[in-house]
Amino acid sequence: MSSSSQTPSQDLPPKGGFSSIRYERRLPKRGPSGIAMFAILGGVMGYGWYRLYLGLDERRELDREKIWSRIHLTPMLIAEADRDEYRRKCAAVERERVIMKDVPGWEAGKSVYNGTRYAPDVIANVPIHQQPGFKKD
């Protein structure tokens, strides 16, 4: 076989060329667009700020109510403390009278100070286990 008698056949494209090849990505659109997501985000944040503002109003109103209730309750609490102090003073004078009944010239309830200025008694509430001389069994 000689090369001159036969012409070599070459692989060529078909007449009109090959069909085009799709190489770009053609993904279907999924989900909302960017503008829609920003709009939804803005709506959710706006609703959150609205609820926060309502909560701050509620808290401000509760604080105002607490302040006014304390203002109105203060005289009653002071009067209750005064009654408790008077009751304790009367009980202390009575205990003093019982304890010092054998001492001649002792006046129960008389102030130890020589001045006429009022000095309220100091009532120390010391727990029993902290008092001097307390012995644990």
PDB file of N, CA and C in Angstrom, residues 13-100:
ATOM      1  N   PRO A  13     -15.530  18.115  11.170  1.00  0.00           N
ATOM      2  CA  PRO A  13     -16.852  18.393  11.731  1.00  0.00           C
ATOM      3  C   PRO A  13     -17.926  18.191  10.673  1.00  0.00           C
ATOM      4  N   PRO A  14     -19.154  17.954  11.107  1.00  0.00           N
ATOM      5  CA  PRO A  14     -20.228  17.799  10.133  1.00  0.00           C
ATOM      6  C   PRO A  14     -20.477  19.105   9.398  1.00  0.00           C
ATOM      7  N   LYS A  15     -21.139  19.019   8.316  1.00  0.00           N
ATOM      8  CA  LYS A  15     -21.464  20.215   7.544  1.00  0.00           C
ATOM      9  C   LYS A  15     -22.366  21.107   8.377  1.00  0.00           C
ATOM     10  N   GLY A  16     -22.109  22.359   8.530  1.00  0.00           N
ATOM     11  CA  GLY A  16     -22.882  23.310   9.341  1.00  0.00           C
ATOM     12  C   GLY A  16     -22.341  23.431  10.751  1.00  0.00           C
ATOM     13  N   GLY A  17     -21.398  22.589  11.149  1.00  0.00           N
ATOM     14  CA  GLY A  17     -20.746  22.673  12.454  1.00  0.00           C
ATOM     15  C   GLY A  17     -21.501  21.922  13.553  1.00  0.00           C
ATOM     16  N   PHE A  18     -20.825  21.804  14.650  1.00  0.00           N
ATOM     17  CA  PHE A  18     -21.440  21.153  15.813  1.00  0.00           C
ATOM     18  C   PHE A  18     -22.446  22.098  16.460  1.00  0.00           C
ATOM     19  N   SER A  19     -23.391  21.533  17.222  1.00  0.00           N
ATOM     20  CA  SER A  19     -24.317  22.389  17.982  1.00  0.00           C
ATOM     21  C   SER A  19     -23.554  23.011  19.168  1.00  0.00           C
ATOM     22  N   SER A  20     -24.037  24.154  19.618  1.00  0.00           N
ATOM     23  CA  SER A  20     -23.323  24.871  20.686  1.00  0.00           C
ATOM     24  C   SER A  20     -23.466  24.117  22.018  1.00  0.00           C
ATOM     25  N   ILE A  21     -22.454  24.241  22.847  1.00  0.00           N
ATOM     26  CA  ILE A  21     -22.430  23.563  24.147  1.00  0.00           C
ATOM     27  C   ILE A  21     -22.820  24.586  25.219  1.00  0.00           C
ATOM     28  N   ARG A  22     -23.780  24.173  26.083  1.00  0.00           N
ATOM     29  CA  ARG A  22     -24.174  25.056  27.197  1.00  0.00           C
ATOM     30  C   ARG A  22     -23.155  24.916  28.312  1.00  0.00           C
ATOM     31  N   TYR A  23     -22.424  25.959  28.570  1.00  0.00           N
ATOM     32  CA  TYR A  23     -21.435  25.901  29.649  1.00  0.00           C
ATOM     33  C   TYR A  23     -21.747  26.876  30.777  1.00  0.00           C
ATOM     34  N   GLU A  24     -22.695  27.813  30.592  1.00  0.00           N
ATOM     35  CA  GLU A  24     -23.035  28.721  31.685  1.00  0.00           C
ATOM     36  C   GLU A  24     -24.036  28.039  32.610  1.00  0.00           C
ATOM     37  N   ARG A  25     -24.068  28.558  33.900  1.00  0.00           N
ATOM     38  CA  ARG A  25     -24.989  27.984  34.886  1.00  0.00           C
ATOM     39  C   ARG A  25     -26.371  28.550  34.663  1.00  0.00           C
ATOM     40  N   ARG A  26     -27.315  27.682  34.519  1.00  0.00           N
ATOM     41  CA  ARG A  26     -28.712  28.115  34.378  1.00  0.00           C
ATOM     42  C   ARG A  26     -29.503  27.491  35.527  1.00  0.00           C
ATOM     43  N   LEU A  27     -29.339  28.113  36.730  1.00  0.00           N
ATOM     44  CA  LEU A  27     -30.070  27.623  37.897  1.00  0.00           C
ATOM     45  C   LEU A  27     -31.406  28.349  37.983  1.00  0.00           C
ATOM     46  N   PRO A  28     -32.451  27.634  38.392  1.00  0.00           N
ATOM     47  CA  PRO A  28     -33.739  28.309  38.542  1.00  0.00           C
ATOM     48  C   PRO A  28     -33.678  29.298  39.711  1.00  0.00           C
ATOM     49  N   LYS A  29     -34.437  30.381  39.661  1.00  0.00           N
ATOM     50  CA  LYS A  29     -34.481  31.361  40.750  1.00  0.00           C
ATOM     51  C   LYS A  29     -35.199  30.728  41.933  1.00  0.00           C
ATOM     52  N   ARG A  30     -34.543  30.809  43.116  1.00  0.00           N
ATOM     53  CA  ARG A  30     -35.144  30.228  44.305  1.00  0.00           C
ATOM     54  C   ARG A  30     -35.189  31.295  45.383  1.00  0.00           C
ATOM     55  N   GLY A  31     -36.317  31.407  46.072  1.00  0.00           N
ATOM     56  CA  GLY A  31     -36.443  32.333  47.181  1.00  0.00           C
ATOM     57  C   GLY A  31     -36.699  33.757  46.727  1.00  0.00           C
ATOM     58  N   PRO A  32     -36.935  34.625  47.715  1.00  0.00           N
ATOM     59  CA  PRO A  32     -37.228  36.028  47.397  1.00  0.00           C
ATOM     60  C   PRO A  32     -35.974  36.770  46.941  1.00  0.00           C
ATOM     61  N   SER A  33     -36.210  37.872  46.315  1.00  0.00           N
ATOM     62  CA  SER A  33     -35.093  38.679  45.840  1.00  0.00           C
ATOM     63  C   SER A  33     -34.451  39.418  47.018  1.00  0.00           C
ATOM     64  N   GLY A  34     -33.324  40.044  46.765  1.00  0.00           N
ATOM     65  CA  GLY A  34     -32.624  40.781  47.817  1.00  0.00           C
ATOM     66  C   GLY A  34     -33.449  41.925  48.364  1.00  0.00           C
ATOM     67  N   ILE A  35     -34.139  42.634  47.481  1.00  0.00           N
ATOM     68  CA  ILE A  35     -34.979  43.762  47.928  1.00  0.00           C
ATOM     69  C   ILE A  35     -36.114  43.257  48.805  1.00  0.00           C
ATOM     70  N   ALA A  36     -36.709  42.117  48.427  1.00  0.00           N
ATOM     71  CA  ALA A  36     -37.800  41.564  49.232  1.00  0.00           C
ATOM     72  C   ALA A  36     -37.291  41.149  50.610  1.00  0.00           C
ATOM     73  N   MET A  37     -36.092  40.539  50.656  1.00  0.00           N
ATOM     74  CA  MET A  37     -35.549  40.135  51.961  1.00  0.00           C
ATOM     75  C   MET A  37     -35.251  41.345  52.838  1.00  0.00           C
ATOM     76  N   PHE A  38     -34.716  42.432  52.250  1.00  0.00           N
ATOM     77  CA  PHE A  38     -34.481  43.647  53.030  1.00  0.00           C
ATOM     78  C   PHE A  38     -35.792  44.254  53.517  1.00  0.00           C
ATOM     79  N   ALA A  39     -36.836  44.188  52.684  1.00  0.00           N
ATOM     80  CA  ALA A  39     -38.137  44.722  53.088  1.00  0.00           C
ATOM     81  C   ALA A  39     -38.709  43.904  54.243  1.00  0.00           C
ATOM     82  N   ILE A  40     -38.597  42.576  54.163  1.00  0.00           N
ATOM     83  CA  ILE A  40     -39.094  41.722  55.252  1.00  0.00           C
ATOM     84  C   ILE A  40     -38.291  41.978  56.518  1.00  0.00           C
ATOM     85  N   LEU A  41     -36.982  42.071  56.397  1.00  0.00           N
ATOM     86  CA  LEU A  41     -36.125  42.355  57.545  1.00  0.00           C
ATOM     87  C   LEU A  41     -36.481  43.705  58.177  1.00  0.00           C
ATOM     88  N   GLY A  42     -36.691  44.708  57.345  1.00  0.00           N
ATOM     89  CA  GLY A  42     -37.083  46.025  57.861  1.00  0.00           C
ATOM     90  C   GLY A  42     -38.417  45.971  58.576  1.00  0.00           C
ATOM     91  N   GLY A  43     -39.370  45.192  58.038  1.00  0.00           N
ATOM     92  CA  GLY A  43     -40.666  45.063  58.701  1.00  0.00           C
ATOM     93  C   GLY A  43     -40.561  44.384  60.050  1.00  0.00           C
ATOM     94  N   VAL A  44     -39.777  43.309  60.116  1.00  0.00           N
ATOM     95  CA  VAL A  44     -39.602  42.600  61.390  1.00  0.00           C
ATOM     96  C   VAL A  44     -38.909  43.497  62.403  1.00  0.00           C
ATOM     97  N   MET A  45     -37.879  44.216  61.975  1.00  0.00           N
ATOM     98  CA  MET A  45     -37.182  45.110  62.907  1.00  0.00           C
ATOM     99  C   MET A  45     -38.084  46.256  63.352  1.00  0.00           C
ATOM    100  N   GLY A  46     -38.873  46.789  62.434  1.00  0.00           N
ATOM    101  CA  GLY A  46     -39.807  47.856  62.809  1.00  0.00           C
ATOM    102  C   GLY A  46     -40.810  47.382  63.845  1.00  0.00           C
ATOM    103  N   TYR A  47     -41.334  46.160  63.667  1.00  0.00           N
ATOM    104  CA  TYR A  47     -42.281  45.610  64.639  1.00  0.00           C
ATOM    105  C   TYR A  47     -41.586  45.401  65.991  1.00  0.00           C
ATOM    106  N   GLY A  48     -40.334  44.929  65.954  1.00  0.00           N
ATOM    107  CA  GLY A  48     -39.594  44.739  67.207  1.00  0.00           C
ATOM    108  C   GLY A  48     -39.374  46.045  67.948  1.00  0.00           C
ATOM    109  N   TRP A  49     -38.998  47.100  67.226  1.00  0.00           N
ATOM    110  CA  TRP A  49     -38.810  48.410  67.871  1.00  0.00           C
ATOM    111  C   TRP A  49     -40.132  48.938  68.417  1.00  0.00           C
ATOM    112  N   TYR A  50     -41.231  48.686  67.720  1.00  0.00           N
ATOM    113  CA  TYR A  50     -42.548  49.111  68.192  1.00  0.00           C
ATOM    114  C   TYR A  50     -42.878  48.420  69.511  1.00  0.00           C
ATOM    115  N   ARG A  51     -42.652  47.089  69.573  1.00  0.00           N
ATOM    116  CA  ARG A  51     -42.941  46.353  70.804  1.00  0.00           C
ATOM    117  C   ARG A  51     -42.006  46.798  71.937  1.00  0.00           C
ATOM    118  N   LEU A  52     -40.756  47.098  71.609  1.00  0.00           N
ATOM    119  CA  LEU A  52     -39.822  47.593  72.610  1.00  0.00           C
ATOM    120  C   LEU A  52     -40.311  48.927  73.179  1.00  0.00           C
ATOM    121  N   TYR A  53     -40.780  49.804  72.324  1.00  0.00           N
ATOM    122  CA  TYR A  53     -41.290  51.095  72.781  1.00  0.00           C
ATOM    123  C   TYR A  53     -42.496  50.906  73.693  1.00  0.00           C
ATOM    124  N   LEU A  54     -43.398  49.970  73.333  1.00  0.00           N
ATOM    125  CA  LEU A  54     -44.549  49.708  74.195  1.00  0.00           C
ATOM    126  C   LEU A  54     -44.103  49.152  75.549  1.00  0.00           C
ATOM    127  N   GLY A  55     -43.084  48.281  75.539  1.00  0.00           N
ATOM    128  CA  GLY A  55     -42.565  47.748  76.797  1.00  0.00           C
ATOM    129  C   GLY A  55     -41.940  48.822  77.658  1.00  0.00           C
ATOM    130  N   LEU A  56     -41.233  49.763  77.037  1.00  0.00           N
ATOM    131  CA  LEU A  56     -40.645  50.864  77.805  1.00  0.00           C
ATOM    132  C   LEU A  56     -41.726  51.748  78.404  1.00  0.00           C
ATOM    133  N   ASP A  57     -42.801  51.977  77.648  1.00  0.00           N
ATOM    134  CA  ASP A  57     -43.922  52.750  78.200  1.00  0.00           C
ATOM    135  C   ASP A  57     -44.531  52.039  79.403  1.00  0.00           C
ATOM    136  N   GLU A  58     -44.700  50.717  79.283  1.00  0.00           N
ATOM    137  CA  GLU A  58     -45.275  49.940  80.386  1.00  0.00           C
ATOM    138  C   GLU A  58     -44.372  50.004  81.610  1.00  0.00           C
ATOM    139  N   ARG A  59     -43.063  49.851  81.405  1.00  0.00           N
ATOM    140  CA  ARG A  59     -42.135  49.907  82.525  1.00  0.00           C
ATOM    141  C   ARG A  59     -42.140  51.290  83.170  1.00  0.00           C
ATOM    142  N   ARG A  60     -42.182  52.336  82.354  1.00  0.00           N
ATOM    143  CA  ARG A  60     -42.212  53.696  82.883  1.00  0.00           C
ATOM    144  C   ARG A  60     -43.476  53.910  83.727  1.00  0.00           C
ATOM    145  N   GLU A  61     -44.601  53.384  83.261  1.00  0.00           N
ATOM    146  CA  GLU A  61     -45.852  53.533  84.006  1.00  0.00           C
ATOM    147  C   GLU A  61     -45.801  52.742  85.315  1.00  0.00           C
ATOM    148  N   LEU A  62     -45.218  51.538  85.300  1.00  0.00           N
ATOM    149  CA  LEU A  62     -45.095  50.761  86.534  1.00  0.00           C
ATOM    150  C   LEU A  62     -44.162  51.452  87.526  1.00  0.00           C
ATOM    151  N   ASP A  63     -43.081  52.027  87.042  1.00  0.00           N
ATOM    152  CA  ASP A  63     -42.184  52.769  87.938  1.00  0.00           C
ATOM    153  C   ASP A  63     -42.889  53.972  88.556  1.00  0.00           C
ATOM    154  N   ARG A  64     -43.674  54.684  87.739  1.00  0.00           N
ATOM    155  CA  ARG A  64     -44.429  55.829  88.252  1.00  0.00           C
ATOM    156  C   ARG A  64     -45.426  55.373  89.320  1.00  0.00           C
ATOM    157  N   GLU A  65     -46.095  54.250  89.073  1.00  0.00           N
ATOM    158  CA  GLU A  65     -47.058  53.728  90.041  1.00  0.00           C
ATOM    159  C   GLU A  65     -46.363  53.326  91.343  1.00  0.00           C
ATOM    160  N   LYS A  66     -45.172  52.712  91.228  1.00  0.00           N
ATOM    161  CA  LYS A  66     -44.429  52.310  92.423  1.00  0.00           C
ATOM    162  C   LYS A  66     -44.028  53.539  93.240  1.00  0.00           C
ATOM    163  N   ILE A  67     -43.570  54.588  92.569  1.00  0.00           N
ATOM    164  CA  ILE A  67     -43.160  55.805  93.275  1.00  0.00           C
ATOM    165  C   ILE A  67     -44.341  56.425  94.001  1.00  0.00           C
ATOM    166  N   TRP A  68     -45.484  56.526  93.320  1.00  0.00           N
ATOM    167  CA  TRP A  68     -46.645  57.136  93.959  1.00  0.00           C
ATOM    168  C   TRP A  68     -47.180  56.272  95.093  1.00  0.00           C
ATOM    169  N   SER A  69     -47.107  54.951  94.965  1.00  0.00           N
ATOM    170  CA  SER A  69     -47.571  54.104  96.065  1.00  0.00           C
ATOM    171  C   SER A  69     -46.666  54.280  97.281  1.00  0.00           C
ATOM    172  N   ARG A  70     -45.350  54.431  97.046  1.00  0.00           N
ATOM    173  CA  ARG A  70     -44.452  54.667  98.175  1.00  0.00           C
ATOM    174  C   ARG A  70     -44.731  56.021  98.815  1.00  0.00           C
ATOM    175  N   ILE A  71     -45.017  57.025  97.993  1.00  0.00           N
ATOM    176  CA  ILE A  71     -45.323  58.354  98.538  1.00  0.00           C
ATOM    177  C   ILE A  71     -46.569  58.293  99.414  1.00  0.00           C
ATOM    178  N   HIS A  72     -47.588  57.557  98.952  1.00  0.00           N
ATOM    179  CA  HIS A  72     -48.839  57.498  99.723  1.00  0.00           C
ATOM    180  C   HIS A  72     -48.738  56.573 100.932  1.00  0.00           C
ATOM    181  N   LEU A  73     -47.850  55.577 100.899  1.00  0.00           N
ATOM    182  CA  LEU A  73     -47.727  54.647 102.018  1.00  0.00           C
ATOM    183  C   LEU A  73     -46.769  55.138 103.106  1.00  0.00           C
ATOM    184  N   THR A  74     -45.925  56.112 102.800  1.00  0.00           N
ATOM    185  CA  THR A  74     -44.919  56.562 103.760  1.00  0.00           C
ATOM    186  C   THR A  74     -45.518  57.042 105.081  1.00  0.00           C
ATOM    187  N   PRO A  75     -46.564  57.887 105.089  1.00  0.00           N
ATOM    188  CA  PRO A  75     -47.116  58.310 106.394  1.00  0.00           C
ATOM    189  C   PRO A  75     -47.644  57.142 107.223  1.00  0.00           C
ATOM    190  N   MET A  76     -48.273  56.179 106.572  1.00  0.00           N
ATOM    191  CA  MET A  76     -48.793  55.032 107.301  1.00  0.00           C
ATOM    192  C   MET A  76     -47.653  54.194 107.879  1.00  0.00           C
ATOM    193  N   LEU A  77     -46.577  54.017 107.121  1.00  0.00           N
ATOM    194  CA  LEU A  77     -45.443  53.243 107.622  1.00  0.00           C
ATOM    195  C   LEU A  77     -44.742  53.957 108.772  1.00  0.00           C
ATOM    196  N   ILE A  78     -44.647  55.288 108.699  1.00  0.00           N
ATOM    197  CA  ILE A  78     -44.048  56.063 109.793  1.00  0.00           C
ATOM    198  C   ILE A  78     -44.909  55.949 111.049  1.00  0.00           C
ATOM    199  N   ALA A  79     -46.224  56.047 110.879  1.00  0.00           N
ATOM    200  CA  ALA A  79     -47.127  55.923 112.031  1.00  0.00           C
ATOM    201  C   ALA A  79     -47.029  54.523 112.644  1.00  0.00           C
ATOM    202  N   GLU A  80     -46.930  53.507 111.807  1.00  0.00           N
ATOM    203  CA  GLU A  80     -46.793  52.145 112.322  1.00  0.00           C
ATOM    204  C   GLU A  80     -45.485  51.981 113.100  1.00  0.00           C
ATOM    205  N   ALA A  81     -44.403  52.565 112.593  1.00  0.00           N
ATOM    206  CA  ALA A  81     -43.127  52.498 113.310  1.00  0.00           C
ATOM    207  C   ALA A  81     -43.211  53.253 114.633  1.00  0.00           C
ATOM    208  N   ASP A  82     -43.916  54.380 114.644  1.00  0.00           N
ATOM    209  CA  ASP A  82     -44.077  55.140 115.893  1.00  0.00           C
ATOM    210  C   ASP A  82     -44.871  54.336 116.918  1.00  0.00           C
ATOM    211  N   ARG A  83     -45.955  53.679 116.481  1.00  0.00           N
ATOM    212  CA  ARG A  83     -46.734  52.855 117.403  1.00  0.00           C
ATOM    213  C   ARG A  83     -45.897  51.699 117.953  1.00  0.00           C
ATOM    214  N   ASP A  84     -45.079  51.094 117.086  1.00  0.00           N
ATOM    215  CA  ASP A  84     -44.222  49.989 117.534  1.00  0.00           C
ATOM    216  C   ASP A  84     -43.189  50.491 118.543  1.00  0.00           C
ATOM    217  N   GLU A  85     -42.623  51.680 118.268  1.00  0.00           N
ATOM    218  CA  GLU A  85     -41.649  52.253 119.196  1.00  0.00           C
ATOM    219  C   GLU A  85     -42.306  52.563 120.542  1.00  0.00           C
ATOM    220  N   TYR A  86     -43.526  53.112 120.535  1.00  0.00           N
ATOM    221  CA  TYR A  86     -44.237  53.421 121.774  1.00  0.00           C
ATOM    222  C   TYR A  86     -44.542  52.145 122.560  1.00  0.00           C
ATOM    223  N   ARG A  87     -44.965  51.102 121.863  1.00  0.00           N
ATOM    224  CA  ARG A  87     -45.271  49.829 122.528  1.00  0.00           C
ATOM    225  C   ARG A  87     -44.011  49.246 123.162  1.00  0.00           C
ATOM    226  N   ARG A  88     -42.894  49.293 122.436  1.00  0.00           N
ATOM    227  CA  ARG A  88     -41.642  48.776 122.975  1.00  0.00           C
ATOM    228  C   ARG A  88     -41.171  49.603 124.183  1.00  0.00           C
ATOM    229  N   LYS A  89     -41.352  50.929 124.106  1.00  0.00           N
ATOM    230  CA  LYS A  89     -40.935  51.799 125.224  1.00  0.00           C
ATOM    231  C   LYS A  89     -41.771  51.502 126.468  1.00  0.00           C
ATOM    232  N   CYS A  90     -43.081  51.333 126.301  1.00  0.00           N
ATOM    233  CA  CYS A  90     -43.935  51.011 127.452  1.00  0.00           C
ATOM    234  C   CYS A  90     -43.555  49.669 128.061  1.00  0.00           C
ATOM    235  N   ALA A  91     -43.242  48.672 127.194  1.00  0.00           N
ATOM    236  CA  ALA A  91     -42.832  47.357 127.707  1.00  0.00           C
ATOM    237  C   ALA A  91     -41.492  47.463 128.429  1.00  0.00           C
ATOM    238  N   ALA A  92     -40.567  48.278 127.904  1.00  0.00           N
ATOM    239  CA  ALA A  92     -39.262  48.436 128.547  1.00  0.00           C
ATOM    240  C   ALA A  92     -39.399  49.121 129.903  1.00  0.00           C
ATOM    241  N   VAL A  93     -40.273  50.134 129.989  1.00  0.00           N
ATOM    242  CA  VAL A  93     -40.491  50.829 131.264  1.00  0.00           C
ATOM    243  C   VAL A  93     -41.097  49.865 132.280  1.00  0.00           C
ATOM    244  N   GLU A  94     -42.016  49.020 131.837  1.00  0.00           N
ATOM    245  CA  GLU A  94     -42.639  48.059 132.746  1.00  0.00           C
ATOM    246  C   GLU A  94     -41.609  47.028 133.229  1.00  0.00           C
ATOM    247  N   ARG A  95     -40.733  46.566 132.319  1.00  0.00           N
ATOM    248  CA  ARG A  95     -39.674  45.636 132.740  1.00  0.00           C
ATOM    249  C   ARG A  95     -38.728  46.318 133.726  1.00  0.00           C
ATOM    250  N   GLU A  96     -38.414  47.587 133.450  1.00  0.00           N
ATOM    251  CA  GLU A  96     -37.536  48.342 134.360  1.00  0.00           C
ATOM    252  C   GLU A  96     -38.194  48.492 135.727  1.00  0.00           C
ATOM    253  N   ARG A  97     -39.483  48.751 135.745  1.00  0.00           N
ATOM    254  CA  ARG A  97     -40.202  48.915 137.019  1.00  0.00           C
ATOM    255  C   ARG A  97     -40.167  47.616 137.823  1.00  0.00           C
ATOM    256  N   VAL A  98     -40.327  46.466 137.136  1.00  0.00           N
ATOM    257  CA  VAL A  98     -40.309  45.172 137.835  1.00  0.00           C
ATOM    258  C   VAL A  98     -38.897  44.863 138.338  1.00  0.00           C
ATOM    259  N   ILE A  99     -37.890  45.133 137.504  1.00  0.00           N
ATOM    260  CA  ILE A  99     -36.519  44.797 137.891  1.00  0.00           C
ATOM    261  C   ILE A  99     -36.028  45.684 139.027  1.00  0.00           C
ATOM    262  N   MET A 100     -36.334  46.988 139.000  1.00  0.00           N
ATOM    263  CA  MET A 100     -35.767  47.952 139.951  1.00  0.00           C
ATOM    264  C   MET A 100     -36.739  48.293 141.087  1.00  0.00           C
TER     265      MET A 100
END
